[in-house]
């Protein structure tokens, strides 16, 4: 982004932020928008058409596809650039979008250049600050995935002031101690860190092994379920691509990639119980992820100046089924000794998981 364009952008978004603050004082308990939707605050009415545009232009009309997964990842990479001790960025401010020429050079941000490039022109067409856009898009994209919780959306973030510094995003090659320390520095407990990793149920890897971009982390990548928490605990026997890569460990299924960090967090005594508590516990996983994301998406923000516009977020389709072992797997393939739920097995031969 050129200097003149950035200056113009900041002036525009500062004006938008000021109008949001004024609108906050005119909130009412229930408002019917001119478009027919009901919201708790009149300031949220303007967002409903934006939701429709984001669905159309970014998510192919409402799909739980690669763009939806990547939008959720982008919101995390944006927000985690924060420290409760200061000097680590502005948190959930959209800096990763505005200062993409800086932040996309960070090693941990590899693979998010595509979603940034997709989002930026849509962002430029809407009267939203970068922080509001990034975190609204994440909430909308997540809502397209059956089984996901309906995430909150808080409206009125000011424009970002500077890029987040490097080395704020945990990487799959990091130790459990380093990962938990980084989350703690951002204000999250070990339990909340595992809750945030629920996002891996609809995620995929692009740059861990560059020969197989879009490789999912579980066998049900289009559903926001607890399958990833089960499959990370299964015995691994293969690498899905070009042999062992940094940040990768043996996977149980062809076409599925298992992150070293997930593998270690699922077995570490500090986090293993939180990990296993998620398995086949859909409502628990949804509530834990919802609450951790609500905290994540306002990191570094003055929440007293934000408007709760969560009612603009679409309602996800439910997922009410029990998860199952992938075909050819059973409890004997689980690599833990703690009590484990009884689960059925999908019938048929061992699957090969398609890329997203």
Coordinates of C-alpha atoms in Angstrom, one line a residue:
X1 CA 0.0 0.0 0.0
X2 CA 1.5 3.4 -1.0
X3 CA 2.0 6.2 1.5
X4 CA -0.6 8.5 0.0
X5 CA -3.2 5.7 -0.2
X6 CA -2.5 4.7 3.4
X7 CA -2.9 8.3 4.6
X8 CA -6.2 8.6 2.8
X9 CA -7.3 5.2 4.2
X10 CA -6.5 6.2 7.8
X11 CA -8.4 9.5 7.5
X12 CA -11.4 7.6 6.2
X13 CA -11.4 4.9 8.8
X14 CA -10.8 7.4 11.7
X15 CA -14.0 9.1 10.6
X16 CA -15.8 5.7 10.5
X17 CA -14.6 4.9 14.0
X18 CA -15.8 8.3 15.2
X19 CA -19.3 7.7 13.8
X20 CA -19.4 4.3 15.5
X21 CA -18.7 5.9 18.9
X22 CA -21.5 8.3 18.3
X23 CA -23.9 5.5 17.3
X24 CA -23.1 3.7 20.5
X25 CA -24.9 6.3 22.5
X26 CA -28.2 5.8 20.5
X27 CA -28.4 2.0 21.0
X28 CA -31.8 0.5 21.7
X29 CA -32.8 -2.9 23.0
X30 CA -34.4 -4.1 19.7
X31 CA -34.3 -2.4 16.3
X32 CA -35.8 -3.5 13.0
X33 CA -33.5 -2.5 10.2
X34 CA -34.7 -1.2 6.8
X35 CA -33.5 -4.5 5.3
X36 CA -35.9 -6.4 7.7
X37 CA -33.4 -7.9 10.1
X38 CA -33.7 -7.4 13.9
X39 CA -30.7 -6.3 15.9
X40 CA -30.0 -5.0 19.4
X41 CA -28.4 -1.8 18.2
X42 CA -29.2 0.5 15.2
X43 CA -25.5 0.9 14.5
X44 CA -25.4 -2.8 13.5
X45 CA -28.0 -2.4 10.7
X46 CA -25.4 -1.2 8.2
X47 CA -23.4 -4.4 8.7
X48 CA -26.1 -6.8 7.4
X49 CA -25.5 -5.9 3.7
X50 CA -21.8 -6.2 4.3
X51 CA -22.3 -9.7 5.6
X52 CA -24.1 -10.6 2.3
X53 CA -21.3 -9.1 0.3
X54 CA -18.6 -11.0 2.2
X55 CA -20.5 -14.2 1.8
X56 CA -20.8 -13.6 -1.9
X57 CA -17.4 -12.3 -2.7
X58 CA -15.2 -14.3 -0.2
X59 CA -17.1 -17.5 0.6
X60 CA -18.8 -18.5 -2.6
X61 CA -22.3 -17.7 -1.2
X62 CA -21.7 -19.4 2.2
X63 CA -19.3 -22.4 1.9
X64 CA -17.1 -23.9 4.5
X65 CA -14.2 -24.0 2.1
X66 CA -10.6 -22.9 2.0
X67 CA -11.5 -19.2 2.2
X68 CA -13.6 -19.8 5.4
X69 CA -10.8 -21.8 7.0
X70 CA -8.2 -19.2 6.0
X71 CA -10.3 -16.3 7.3
X72 CA -10.4 -17.9 10.7
X73 CA -6.7 -18.4 10.6
X74 CA -6.1 -14.9 9.6
X75 CA -8.0 -13.5 12.5
X76 CA -5.9 -15.6 14.9
X77 CA -2.6 -14.4 13.3
X78 CA -3.8 -10.8 13.6
X79 CA -5.0 -10.9 17.2
X80 CA -2.2 -13.0 18.7
X81 CA 0.2 -10.1 18.0
X82 CA -0.4 -8.8 21.5
X83 CA 1.0 -9.0 25.0
X84 CA -0.5 -8.2 28.3
X85 CA 3.0 -7.0 29.2
X86 CA 3.0 -4.5 26.3
X87 CA 5.3 -4.0 23.3
X88 CA 3.9 -6.7 21.1
X89 CA 1.4 -5.1 18.8
X90 CA -2.2 -3.9 18.9
X91 CA -3.9 -7.3 19.0
X92 CA -7.1 -7.7 17.1
X93 CA -6.7 -4.5 15.1
X94 CA -6.4 -5.7 11.4
X95 CA -2.8 -4.8 11.2
X96 CA -2.1 -8.0 9.3
X97 CA -4.3 -6.6 6.5
X98 CA -3.2 -3.0 6.4
X99 CA 0.5 -3.7 7.0
X100 CA 0.5 -6.9 5.0
X101 CA 3.8 -6.0 3.2
X102 CA 5.5 -6.3 6.6
X103 CA 3.6 -9.0 8.5
X104 CA 3.4 -11.4 5.6
X105 CA 7.2 -11.6 5.6
X106 CA 7.2 -13.3 9.0
X107 CA 7.9 -17.0 8.8
X108 CA 4.9 -17.9 11.0
X109 CA 2.6 -16.1 8.5
X110 CA 3.5 -18.3 5.6
X111 CA 0.5 -19.4 3.6
X112 CA -1.9 -16.6 4.5
X113 CA -0.9 -14.4 1.5
X114 CA -3.7 -15.9 -0.6
X115 CA -6.5 -15.0 1.9
X116 CA -5.0 -11.6 2.5
X117 CA -5.0 -10.9 -1.3
X118 CA -8.6 -12.2 -1.5
X119 CA -9.8 -10.1 1.4
X120 CA -8.1 -6.8 0.7
X121 CA -10.1 -5.6 -2.3
X122 CA -13.4 -6.5 -0.6
X123 CA -12.2 -4.7 2.5
X124 CA -11.5 -1.6 0.4
X125 CA -15.1 -1.6 -0.8
X126 CA -16.6 -1.6 2.7
X127 CA -16.9 1.1 5.3
X128 CA -15.2 -0.9 8.0
X129 CA -11.9 -0.6 9.8
X130 CA -9.4 -3.3 9.1
X131 CA -9.9 -4.9 12.5
X132 CA -13.6 -5.0 12.1
X133 CA -13.3 -6.5 8.7
X134 CA -10.8 -9.2 9.6
X135 CA -12.8 -10.4 12.6
X136 CA -16.2 -10.1 11.0
X137 CA -15.0 -12.2 8.0
X138 CA -13.7 -14.8 10.4
X139 CA -17.1 -15.0 12.2
X140 CA -19.0 -15.3 9.0
X141 CA -16.7 -17.9 7.5
X142 CA -16.8 -20.0 10.6
X143 CA -20.6 -19.8 10.6
X144 CA -20.6 -21.5 7.2
X145 CA -19.2 -24.7 8.9
X146 CA -21.8 -27.1 10.3
X147 CA -21.2 -27.6 14.0
X148 CA -19.4 -24.3 14.7
X149 CA -20.6 -22.0 17.4
X150 CA -22.0 -18.7 16.4
X151 CA -19.1 -16.4 17.2
X152 CA -19.4 -12.9 18.6
X153 CA -18.7 -9.8 16.6
X154 CA -17.8 -6.6 18.3
X155 CA -18.0 -3.5 16.1
X156 CA -16.0 -0.3 16.3
X157 CA -12.2 -1.1 16.4
X158 CA -10.0 1.9 15.5
X159 CA -7.6 1.6 12.6
X160 CA -4.3 -0.2 13.4
X161 CA -1.4 2.1 14.2
X162 CA 1.5 -0.2 13.2
X163 CA 2.3 -3.8 12.2
X164 CA 2.6 -6.4 14.9
X165 CA 6.2 -7.4 15.7
X166 CA 7.5 -10.8 14.5
X167 CA 7.6 -13.9 16.6
X168 CA 4.2 -13.5 18.2
X169 CA 2.5 -16.4 16.3
X170 CA 3.3 -19.9 17.7
X171 CA 4.7 -22.3 15.2
X172 CA 4.3 -26.1 14.8
X173 CA 8.0 -26.6 15.5
X174 CA 7.7 -24.8 18.9
X175 CA 7.8 -26.8 22.1
X176 CA 4.8 -27.1 24.3
X177 CA 6.5 -24.8 26.9
X178 CA 7.1 -22.1 24.3
X179 CA 3.6 -22.3 22.9
X180 CA 2.0 -22.1 26.4
X181 CA 4.3 -19.2 27.3
X182 CA 3.3 -17.3 24.2
X183 CA -0.4 -17.8 24.9
X184 CA 0.1 -16.9 28.5
X185 CA 1.8 -13.7 27.4
X186 CA -1.3 -12.9 25.4
X187 CA -3.5 -13.6 28.4
X188 CA -4.7 -17.2 27.7
X189 CA -4.5 -20.2 29.9
X190 CA -3.4 -23.7 28.7
X191 CA -7.1 -24.7 28.6
X192 CA -8.0 -21.7 26.4
X193 CA -5.1 -22.5 24.1
X194 CA -6.5 -26.0 23.5
X195 CA -9.9 -24.5 23.0
X196 CA -8.6 -22.2 20.3
X197 CA -7.0 -25.2 18.5
X198 CA -10.6 -26.5 17.9
X199 CA -10.2 -24.4 14.7
X200 CA -7.9 -27.2 13.4
X201 CA -11.0 -29.3 12.7
X202 CA -11.7 -27.1 9.6
X203 CA -8.0 -26.2 8.9
X204 CA -5.4 -27.3 6.4
X205 CA -1.7 -26.9 5.9
X206 CA -0.2 -25.1 2.9
X207 CA 3.5 -24.6 3.8
X208 CA 4.5 -27.3 6.2
X209 CA 5.0 -29.5 3.1
X210 CA 4.8 -27.3 0.1
X211 CA 4.3 -30.3 -2.3
X212 CA 0.8 -30.9 -0.8
X213 CA -0.9 -27.6 -0.2
X214 CA -4.3 -27.7 1.4
X215 CA -3.7 -30.9 3.4
X216 CA -6.4 -31.2 6.2
X217 CA -5.7 -32.0 9.8
X218 CA -8.6 -34.4 10.1
X219 CA -10.9 -36.5 7.9
X220 CA -14.0 -34.3 8.3
X221 CA -12.5 -30.9 7.3
X222 CA -15.9 -29.5 6.2
X223 CA -17.5 -30.0 9.6
X224 CA -16.7 -28.2 12.8
X225 CA -16.6 -31.3 14.9
X226 CA -14.3 -32.9 17.5
X227 CA -12.7 -35.3 15.0
X228 CA -9.3 -33.6 15.0
X229 CA -9.0 -34.2 18.8
X230 CA -9.5 -38.0 18.1
X231 CA -7.3 -38.4 15.1
X232 CA -4.3 -36.6 16.5
X233 CA -4.2 -39.4 19.1
X234 CA -4.1 -42.2 16.6
X235 CA -0.9 -44.1 15.8
X236 CA 0.9 -42.5 12.9
X237 CA 2.4 -44.6 10.1
X238 CA 3.0 -42.3 7.1
X239 CA 3.8 -38.8 5.8
X240 CA 1.3 -37.6 3.3
X241 CA 3.7 -35.8 1.1
X242 CA 7.5 -35.4 0.5
X243 CA 8.7 -37.3 3.6
X244 CA 9.2 -35.7 7.0
X245 CA 9.2 -31.9 7.1
X246 CA 9.9 -29.5 10.0
X247 CA 6.7 -29.2 12.1
X248 CA 5.2 -32.5 10.9
X249 CA 5.0 -35.9 12.5
X250 CA 3.7 -39.2 11.2
X251 CA 0.0 -39.2 10.2
X252 CA -2.5 -42.1 10.5
X253 CA -4.2 -41.4 7.2
X254 CA -3.2 -40.8 3.6
X255 CA -4.0 -37.1 2.7
X256 CA -4.0 -36.0 6.3
X257 CA -1.1 -33.9 7.9
X258 CA -0.4 -34.0 11.6
X259 CA 1.3 -31.0 13.2
X260 CA 4.1 -31.6 15.6
X261 CA 2.6 -29.0 18.0
X262 CA -0.8 -30.7 18.0
X263 CA 0.8 -34.1 18.6
X264 CA 2.8 -32.8 21.6
X265 CA 0.0 -30.8 23.1
X266 CA -2.3 -33.7 23.0
X267 CA 0.1 -35.8 25.0
X268 CA 1.7 -33.3 27.4
X269 CA 0.6 -33.6 31.0
X270 CA -0.2 -29.8 31.1
X271 CA -2.7 -30.0 28.3
X272 CA -3.6 -33.7 27.6
X273 CA -6.7 -33.7 29.8
X274 CA -8.0 -30.6 28.1
X275 CA -7.4 -32.1 24.7
X276 CA -9.1 -35.4 25.5
X277 CA -12.1 -33.7 27.1
X278 CA -13.1 -32.4 23.7
X279 CA -13.4 -35.8 22.1
X280 CA -17.1 -36.5 21.1
X281 CA -18.1 -33.7 23.3
X282 CA -19.5 -31.3 20.7
X283 CA -21.4 -28.8 22.9
X284 CA -18.4 -28.5 25.3
X285 CA -16.0 -27.9 22.4
X286 CA -18.3 -25.3 20.9
X287 CA -18.7 -23.4 24.2
X288 CA -15.0 -23.5 24.9
X289 CA -14.1 -22.3 21.4
X290 CA -16.8 -19.6 21.5
X291 CA -15.5 -18.1 24.7
X292 CA -11.8 -18.3 23.8
X293 CA -12.5 -16.7 20.4
X294 CA -14.6 -13.9 22.1
X295 CA -11.6 -13.1 24.1
X296 CA -9.2 -13.4 21.2
X297 CA -11.1 -11.1 18.9
X298 CA -11.0 -8.1 21.2
X299 CA -7.3 -8.4 22.3
X300 CA -5.8 -5.0 22.7
X301 CA -9.2 -3.2 22.2
X302 CA -11.1 -0.9 24.5
X303 CA -14.2 -3.0 24.8
X304 CA -16.1 -0.1 26.4
X305 CA -16.1 1.6 23.0
X306 CA -17.2 -1.5 21.0
X307 CA -20.8 -2.3 20.1
X308 CA -22.0 -5.9 20.3
X309 CA -23.2 -6.7 16.8
X310 CA -23.1 -10.5 17.2
X311 CA -26.6 -10.8 15.8
X312 CA -25.3 -10.0 12.3
X313 CA -23.4 -13.2 12.3
X314 CA -25.2 -16.1 10.5
X315 CA -26.4 -19.0 12.6
X316 CA -24.3 -22.2 11.7
X317 CA -26.0 -25.4 10.9
X318 CA -25.9 -27.9 13.9
X319 CA -23.8 -31.0 14.1
X320 CA -25.5 -33.5 16.5
X321 CA -23.8 -36.8 15.6
X322 CA -21.2 -38.9 17.4
X323 CA -17.8 -38.8 15.8
X324 CA -16.3 -42.1 14.7
X325 CA -12.9 -43.7 14.2
X326 CA -11.9 -43.5 10.6
X327 CA -12.4 -46.7 8.7
X328 CA -10.0 -49.5 9.7
X329 CA -9.2 -47.8 13.0
X330 CA -10.4 -48.5 16.6
X331 CA -9.6 -47.9 20.2
X332 CA -6.5 -50.1 19.9
X333 CA -4.9 -47.5 17.7
X334 CA -5.2 -44.7 20.3
X335 CA -1.8 -43.7 21.7
X336 CA -2.9 -42.8 25.2
X337 CA -3.6 -44.9 28.3
X338 CA -6.3 -42.7 30.0
X339 CA -10.0 -43.5 30.0
X340 CA -11.4 -43.0 26.5
X341 CA -14.9 -42.8 25.1
X342 CA -16.4 -45.8 23.2
X343 CA -16.8 -44.8 19.6
X344 CA -17.9 -46.6 16.5
X345 CA -15.8 -47.0 13.4
X346 CA -16.7 -45.9 9.9
X347 CA -17.2 -48.9 7.6
X348 CA -14.9 -49.6 4.7
X349 CA -11.2 -49.4 3.9
X350 CA -8.9 -46.8 5.3
X351 CA -9.7 -43.5 3.6
X352 CA -7.5 -41.1 1.6
X353 CA -8.4 -37.5 2.6
X354 CA -8.8 -35.1 -0.3
X355 CA -7.1 -31.6 -0.1
X356 CA -9.2 -28.6 0.5

